[in-house]
XYZ file of C-alpha atoms in Angstrom:
493
model
C 32.110 -54.833 14.540
C 32.691 -56.799 11.340
C 34.219 -54.439 8.765
C 31.602 -55.566 6.227
C 28.617 -55.093 8.550
C 26.035 -52.404 7.841
C 25.090 -50.081 10.722
C 21.375 -49.468 11.275
C 20.334 -46.864 8.733
C 17.826 -45.094 10.955
C 20.003 -45.153 14.098
C 22.996 -43.837 12.149
C 20.999 -40.922 10.736
C 19.377 -40.159 14.083
C 22.801 -39.833 15.679
C 24.254 -37.761 12.841
C 21.289 -35.509 12.038
C 18.571 -35.877 14.691
C 16.601 -32.800 13.619
C 16.621 -33.571 9.875
C 13.185 -34.232 8.365
C 12.796 -37.979 7.828
C 9.120 -38.779 7.203
C 5.888 -37.025 6.282
C 2.952 -39.375 6.878
C -0.654 -39.133 8.081
C -0.327 -35.367 8.390
C 2.713 -35.615 10.680
C 6.360 -34.689 10.152
C 8.979 -36.841 11.877
C 12.595 -35.969 12.379
C 15.201 -38.724 12.331
C 15.261 -38.593 16.135
C 11.499 -39.181 16.198
C 11.713 -41.955 13.588
C 14.439 -43.672 15.644
C 12.311 -43.420 18.795
C 9.361 -45.018 17.038
C 11.413 -47.721 15.346
C 13.195 -48.720 18.567
C 9.906 -48.824 20.502
C 8.120 -50.857 17.835
C 11.035 -53.292 17.630
C 10.837 -53.698 21.412
C 7.108 -54.405 21.180
C 7.758 -57.057 18.552
C 10.164 -58.691 20.990
C 7.461 -58.514 23.667
C 5.188 -60.373 21.246
C 7.737 -63.167 21.095
C 9.328 -62.269 17.763
C 12.884 -63.635 17.746
C 15.795 -63.061 15.356
C 15.212 -64.947 12.124
C 11.414 -65.023 12.526
C 9.227 -63.821 9.711
C 6.803 -60.992 10.418
C 4.016 -60.577 7.870
C 2.108 -57.316 7.513
C -1.233 -56.578 5.900
C -1.184 -52.802 6.058
C -2.169 -49.898 3.872
C 0.254 -46.977 3.556
C 0.484 -45.113 6.833
C 2.474 -44.602 10.011
C 2.326 -48.258 11.114
C 3.671 -49.478 7.783
C 6.493 -46.923 7.919
C 7.540 -47.891 11.453
C 7.442 -51.623 10.723
C 9.438 -51.235 7.520
C 12.408 -50.464 9.792
C 11.396 -52.032 13.122
C 11.111 -55.626 11.920
C 14.743 -55.589 10.830
C 15.733 -53.858 14.105
C 14.225 -56.841 15.943
C 16.340 -59.175 13.795
C 13.310 -60.529 11.947
C 12.382 -60.692 8.265
C 9.628 -58.433 6.909
C 6.957 -60.034 4.680
C 4.685 -57.236 3.393
C 1.506 -58.695 1.868
C -0.681 -57.139 -0.799
C -3.879 -55.769 0.768
C -5.595 -55.900 -2.630
C -5.520 -59.683 -2.759
C -8.548 -61.768 -1.866
C -8.384 -64.050 1.167
C -7.663 -67.348 -0.690
C -4.565 -65.875 -2.364
C -3.312 -64.498 0.964
C -3.961 -67.806 2.713
C -1.681 -69.524 0.218
C 1.118 -66.995 0.780
C 0.813 -67.123 4.570
C 0.988 -70.897 4.613
C 3.949 -70.745 2.272
C 5.977 -68.225 4.303
C 4.861 -69.357 7.811
C 5.225 -66.034 9.677
C 5.593 -65.808 13.455
C 2.884 -63.135 13.468
C 0.650 -61.234 11.037
C 0.159 -57.533 11.773
C -3.018 -55.951 10.422
C -4.759 -52.589 10.493
C -8.358 -51.507 10.986
C -8.692 -51.073 7.218
C -7.852 -54.761 6.704
C -9.723 -56.138 9.743
C -12.471 -57.849 7.715
C -9.886 -59.537 5.505
C -7.935 -60.550 8.601
C -11.078 -62.218 9.940
C -11.269 -64.421 6.858
C -7.605 -65.324 7.274
C -8.138 -66.226 10.940
C -10.900 -68.645 9.969
C -8.744 -70.258 7.283
C -5.556 -70.466 9.418
C -6.713 -70.625 13.060
C -3.168 -71.249 14.317
C -1.928 -67.956 12.828
C -1.193 -65.224 15.404
C -2.930 -62.113 14.042
C -2.270 -58.858 15.900
C -3.825 -55.450 15.095
C -1.238 -52.693 14.703
C -3.140 -50.683 17.322
C -2.783 -53.505 19.851
C 0.935 -53.737 19.090
C 1.313 -50.017 19.816
C -0.160 -50.530 23.319
C 2.375 -53.173 24.363
C 5.253 -52.313 26.655
C 8.481 -52.526 24.638
C 11.033 -55.081 25.761
C 14.461 -53.669 26.452
C 16.619 -53.846 23.342
C 20.358 -53.347 22.971
C 21.554 -50.468 20.828
C 20.808 -50.972 17.156
C 23.079 -53.809 15.983
C 24.974 -53.755 12.726
C 24.017 -56.520 10.310
C 25.821 -58.583 7.720
C 25.039 -57.553 4.121
C 23.770 -61.072 3.358
C 21.346 -61.073 6.302
C 17.715 -61.455 5.133
C 15.695 -58.250 5.308
C 12.537 -58.851 3.289
C 10.522 -61.554 1.548
C 8.240 -60.065 -1.095
C 5.923 -62.188 -3.205
C 6.539 -61.636 -6.852
C 5.182 -62.513 -10.235
C 5.162 -65.804 -12.038
C 3.489 -67.238 -15.091
C 3.118 -70.801 -13.826
C 0.551 -70.275 -11.105
C 1.472 -69.269 -7.570
C 3.831 -66.358 -6.886
C 7.203 -66.868 -5.225
C 8.665 -65.161 -2.174
C 11.750 -63.289 -3.354
C 14.308 -62.942 -0.568
C 16.050 -59.571 -0.378
C 19.006 -58.964 1.912
C 20.172 -55.832 3.711
C 22.956 -55.680 1.134
C 20.506 -55.908 -1.770
C 18.575 -52.880 -0.495
C 21.734 -50.943 0.368
C 23.341 -51.494 -3.048
C 20.071 -50.579 -4.765
C 20.060 -47.273 -2.900
C 23.705 -46.574 -3.735
C 23.225 -47.383 -7.423
C 20.225 -45.071 -7.642
C 22.106 -42.254 -5.891
C 25.012 -42.504 -8.332
C 22.541 -42.038 -11.185
C 20.162 -39.405 -9.766
C 22.403 -37.760 -7.187
C 21.348 -36.910 -3.641
C 20.376 -33.380 -2.568
C 20.105 -32.480 1.100
C 16.589 -31.144 0.542
C 15.366 -34.183 -1.400
C 11.894 -35.423 -0.576
C 10.897 -38.648 -2.362
C 7.154 -39.245 -2.634
C 5.834 -42.769 -2.007
C 2.365 -43.028 -3.488
C 3.029 -46.619 -4.560
C 1.993 -49.266 -2.012
C 4.621 -49.986 0.629
C 3.964 -53.718 0.188
C 5.538 -53.426 -3.270
C 9.297 -53.185 -3.553
C 8.930 -49.898 -5.476
C 7.226 -48.234 -2.506
C 9.245 -49.911 0.252
C 12.541 -49.019 -1.419
C 11.721 -45.307 -1.111
C 11.605 -45.569 2.695
C 14.850 -47.517 2.845
C 16.695 -45.215 0.439
C 15.637 -42.109 2.339
C 17.076 -43.516 5.566
C 20.299 -44.551 3.843
C 20.673 -41.096 2.262
C 19.504 -39.086 5.274
C 16.783 -37.408 3.194
C 12.989 -37.311 3.565
C 10.239 -39.598 2.333
C 6.637 -38.458 2.020
C 4.076 -41.263 2.200
C 0.550 -40.977 0.792
C -2.225 -43.353 1.798
C -2.943 -44.032 -1.860
C -2.490 -42.470 -5.259
C -4.505 -39.323 -5.866
C -3.389 -37.201 -8.805
C -4.387 -33.898 -7.221
C -2.660 -34.767 -3.934
C 0.513 -35.800 -5.744
C 0.559 -32.576 -7.737
C 0.057 -30.535 -4.565
C 2.944 -32.370 -2.914
C 5.154 -31.587 -5.894
C 4.240 -27.911 -5.614
C 4.999 -28.133 -1.876
C 8.560 -29.380 -2.335
C 8.616 -33.048 -3.389
C 11.714 -33.439 -5.562
C 11.361 -37.062 -6.752
C 8.281 -39.203 -7.337
C 7.926 -42.810 -8.463
C 4.855 -43.740 -10.518
C 3.626 -46.018 -13.278
C 2.287 -44.831 -16.616
C -1.405 -44.703 -15.692
C -0.586 -42.558 -12.644
C 1.523 -40.147 -14.649
C -1.224 -39.735 -17.243
C -3.685 -38.830 -14.496
C -1.221 -36.328 -13.013
C -0.921 -34.638 -16.410
C -4.696 -34.528 -16.857
C -5.262 -33.084 -13.386
C -2.536 -30.461 -13.718
C -3.716 -29.022 -16.991
C -1.708 -25.940 -17.966
C -0.207 -25.269 -14.543
C 3.598 -25.218 -14.795
C 5.748 -27.754 -12.981
C 8.104 -26.361 -10.316
C 11.829 -26.416 -10.977
C 12.313 -28.230 -7.651
C 10.922 -31.427 -9.227
C 14.133 -33.239 -10.189
C 12.824 -36.568 -11.456
C 9.663 -38.519 -12.138
C 10.701 -42.165 -12.127
C 8.460 -44.154 -14.431
C 8.299 -47.928 -14.018
C 5.805 -50.754 -14.243
C 6.488 -51.761 -17.840
C 7.168 -50.047 -21.144
C 5.581 -46.585 -21.284
C 3.509 -45.467 -24.278
C 5.626 -43.214 -26.465
C 2.744 -40.755 -26.698
C 2.888 -40.307 -22.915
C 6.645 -39.721 -22.979
C 6.271 -37.141 -25.758
C 3.525 -35.401 -23.823
C 5.816 -35.200 -20.773
C 8.677 -33.865 -22.880
C 6.416 -31.139 -24.270
C 5.410 -30.174 -20.718
C 8.983 -30.092 -19.455
C 8.492 -32.940 -16.969
C 11.804 -34.649 -16.077
C 10.658 -38.234 -16.715
C 13.235 -40.926 -16.041
C 12.261 -44.393 -17.202
C 13.282 -47.360 -15.080
C 13.324 -51.117 -15.347
C 13.470 -53.477 -12.436
C 11.597 -56.064 -10.438
C 11.221 -57.434 -6.962
C 14.190 -59.745 -7.536
C 16.459 -56.713 -8.066
C 15.265 -54.716 -5.030
C 13.429 -52.285 -7.364
C 15.449 -50.367 -9.978
C 18.090 -52.282 -11.915
C 18.222 -50.097 -15.019
C 17.440 -46.382 -15.065
C 17.756 -43.675 -17.665
C 20.110 -40.849 -16.621
C 18.080 -37.619 -16.436
C 20.351 -35.960 -19.013
C 19.335 -38.621 -21.560
C 15.583 -38.425 -21.008
C 14.960 -36.760 -24.386
C 17.950 -38.115 -26.291
C 16.958 -41.703 -25.498
C 13.187 -41.334 -25.412
C 11.652 -44.756 -24.791
C 14.761 -46.315 -23.275
C 14.916 -47.659 -19.720
C 18.578 -46.606 -19.603
C 21.697 -48.379 -18.415
C 22.380 -50.705 -15.497
C 22.852 -48.963 -12.172
C 26.443 -49.241 -10.933
C 27.930 -51.718 -10.088
C 25.440 -54.094 -11.694
C 25.687 -55.678 -15.122
C 23.071 -55.897 -17.852
C 23.024 -58.301 -20.767
C 20.662 -59.310 -23.558
C 21.338 -62.891 -24.529
C 22.487 -65.888 -22.442
C 24.922 -66.325 -19.541
C 27.478 -67.569 -22.046
C 27.165 -64.879 -24.701
C 25.709 -61.425 -25.238
C 23.752 -60.721 -28.389
C 24.993 -57.965 -30.703
C 23.539 -54.451 -30.397
C 19.864 -54.128 -31.333
C 19.296 -57.904 -31.380
C 16.259 -58.982 -29.365
C 16.627 -61.477 -26.536
C 16.147 -62.191 -22.864
C 17.212 -59.512 -20.387
C 19.764 -60.807 -17.852
C 21.046 -58.973 -14.758
C 23.749 -59.707 -12.220
C 25.197 -57.760 -9.341
C 24.751 -57.039 -5.635
C 21.097 -56.003 -6.032
C 20.013 -59.452 -7.255
C 18.104 -61.720 -4.876
C 19.931 -64.766 -3.527
C 16.807 -66.764 -4.377
C 13.206 -67.562 -3.527
C 12.286 -68.568 0.016
C 11.796 -72.321 0.179
C 12.191 -72.727 -3.597
C 15.704 -74.094 -4.270
C 14.874 -75.506 -7.697
C 13.200 -72.329 -8.927
C 16.029 -70.258 -7.455
C 18.595 -72.322 -9.340
C 16.714 -71.873 -12.607
C 16.272 -68.128 -12.141
C 19.970 -67.634 -11.292
C 21.490 -70.180 -13.690
C 24.923 -69.214 -14.949
C 25.288 -66.478 -12.351
C 22.743 -64.164 -13.986
C 19.142 -63.378 -13.063
C 16.971 -64.598 -15.926
C 14.210 -62.007 -16.048
C 12.127 -63.684 -18.761
C 11.622 -60.228 -20.266
C 12.562 -59.420 -23.825
C 14.592 -56.366 -24.791
C 17.438 -55.002 -26.852
C 20.517 -52.903 -26.171
C 21.251 -50.119 -28.643
C 24.715 -49.222 -29.911
C 25.352 -47.152 -26.766
C 24.277 -49.925 -24.381
C 20.886 -48.436 -23.487
C 18.111 -50.910 -22.812
C 14.789 -50.912 -24.617
C 12.247 -53.247 -23.021
C 10.114 -54.769 -25.742
C 7.760 -56.912 -23.744
C 7.128 -58.207 -20.292
C 7.399 -61.863 -19.411
C 5.736 -63.832 -22.180
C 2.403 -64.296 -20.485
C 2.534 -61.962 -17.511
C -0.100 -59.241 -17.556
C 0.802 -55.794 -16.181
C -2.357 -53.788 -15.531
C -1.967 -50.360 -13.933
C 1.408 -51.420 -12.542
C -0.029 -54.555 -10.918
C 1.177 -57.977 -12.043
C -1.427 -60.619 -12.857
C -0.523 -64.284 -13.278
C -2.670 -65.834 -16.044
C -2.475 -69.356 -14.611
C -3.947 -68.213 -11.291
C -6.908 -66.554 -13.006
C -7.367 -69.589 -15.251
C -7.416 -71.834 -12.195
C -10.102 -69.660 -10.598
C -12.217 -69.870 -13.765
C -11.712 -73.621 -14.102
C -12.922 -74.074 -10.546
C -16.378 -72.876 -11.567
C -19.057 -75.437 -12.533
C -19.545 -75.712 -16.267
C -16.119 -74.410 -17.312
C -14.143 -76.855 -19.456
C -11.215 -74.660 -20.519
C -9.966 -71.169 -19.781
C -7.210 -69.032 -21.238
C -6.239 -65.638 -19.807
C -4.318 -62.960 -21.682
C -3.460 -59.280 -21.485
C -5.069 -56.928 -23.990
C -3.686 -53.464 -24.716
C -5.521 -50.728 -22.848
C -4.913 -46.977 -23.190
C -5.637 -46.299 -19.520
C -4.161 -49.308 -17.690
C -1.486 -50.429 -20.118
C -3.174 -53.834 -20.263
C -6.493 -55.247 -19.126
C -7.195 -58.831 -18.201
C -9.219 -60.793 -20.759
C -10.290 -64.423 -20.815
C -11.427 -67.002 -23.353
C -13.631 -69.693 -21.838
C -15.056 -72.910 -23.288
C -17.989 -74.396 -21.405
C -18.897 -78.041 -21.090
C -21.571 -79.095 -23.520
C -24.978 -78.086 -22.237
C -23.597 -75.777 -19.543
C -24.924 -72.251 -19.167
C -22.768 -69.817 -17.212
C -22.748 -66.058 -17.720
C -19.672 -63.872 -17.950
C -20.936 -61.849 -14.966
C -21.144 -65.012 -12.841
C -17.588 -65.965 -13.739
C -16.278 -62.464 -13.040
C -17.947 -62.457 -9.619
C -16.361 -65.813 -8.784
C -12.862 -64.647 -9.763
C -13.280 -61.408 -7.823
C -14.233 -63.332 -4.685
C -11.220 -65.629 -5.049
C -8.433 -63.375 -6.300
C -9.499 -59.748 -5.887
C -10.629 -56.995 -8.233
C -7.586 -56.219 -10.346
C -7.171 -59.869 -11.366
C -10.774 -60.158 -12.531
C -11.143 -60.336 -16.338
C -12.576 -57.132 -17.757
C -13.778 -59.156 -20.735
C -14.765 -62.791 -21.129
C -15.387 -64.334 -24.547
C -16.860 -67.803 -25.002
C -15.315 -70.275 -27.454
C -17.153 -73.136 -29.115
C -13.968 -74.978 -30.163
C -11.144 -76.327 -27.947
C -8.501 -73.740 -27.066
C -5.173 -73.980 -28.967
C -2.536 -76.168 -27.314
C 0.836 -77.695 -28.082
C 1.238 -81.413 -28.670
C 2.157 -81.736 -25.019
C -1.110 -80.047 -24.024
C 0.295 -76.641 -23.063
C -2.081 -73.762 -23.697
C -0.887 -71.435 -26.459
C -1.789 -68.061 -24.997
C 0.140 -66.376 -27.805
C -2.458 -67.620 -30.290
C -5.243 -66.368 -28.056
C -3.614 -62.923 -28.039
C -3.118 -62.949 -31.791
C -6.735 -63.915 -32.381
C -8.350 -61.577 -29.874
C -11.015 -59.520 -31.728
C -10.370 -55.787 -32.011
């Protein structure tokens, strides 16, 4: 075996600690021996389907046993996992599927209707229900092979501000180094149980499954976020949970005055800058909140606050996870402490690029650093404070919304001459989607009609909560680029 190769995480743990709790999902508890049995069988069934090493396997699955098995089994079969967002509308998924060209798309009963729309749009696509996959006879597979760190593991579609998302390629080494960096910051306890109530099609949810297998600890997977269920799981022994601000606020509201157990080691808070009022509320309740900063391109966390600094550095996302580097400035020069600039990251967690996008990959990784497009500052101690997300990207309830995509959906409607989409501050969701629309002269289109059209095209969370109509042309540069900043500045209170 190549000295740099990575043994299969699940197979390694199953051999070393077969009886150790690995997964809690759908009311079941799996040991590492049971997880290995399921992963090997599912990988064999993928081979029976005709999946070959290097193929891409797309999934359209809600959190559950099938998603857990496939998170490991696709790699075991030598293929590349492409988890798709079940909250997207069919047209957005059609674009991603055509872009990534998977060998097969695996779906679940809960996404069957959506899968039917995809089958009509892409008749050549092989769509297989997860239940049908489970009934196949597994092909014989050799023992779990070790893989090179630079071997592709995942393609996850990520945010952009210029229209369509891009498929960020993450390697086995990216995921492994992300897990190691997190463990050096948070530590690993033998009784750790990390709760995944984030979707497994997001890197933040998927990374929990991969880290647990690398550490030999347990992951508990919930079908969706429910504040009461999360709080019960914490009382039942969950030691770490990853959430975004709106989730944490709901957990606090649901819990009321009930004390938090001392077994809860960390609440990782991501998804954008957290309101200071929420952080202060957590501090007063004794909740060990640990802010994080990362993105799909960094295999989840890139910067995390050490738990010991949670109160001392309230509002900071922390320092880069070892052995990665963090800079505010340019590839050629770092800005002085407390100066505001672009956040740059480099290290073994950073994506090698976007699938099929060499030009965009080169721009994003120019100078050897990942250009995040986010604005922040480093204090005198080197702790990062994230000041804003990408200039125009909207983060609503932890979900990323691309303004250009929503604008395109609005512009596709009869009577719409111009459309500008922005994020507006919202106490519950962090931001809500808002739009300014100018109609053609004489046109009559209601805001409700436009919202219904966007919902049908892009899905609910991308639909503008508010639409205002403008009588004058929207502000643009001399080159014709829409000035969303001016729309934000002029949005009525």
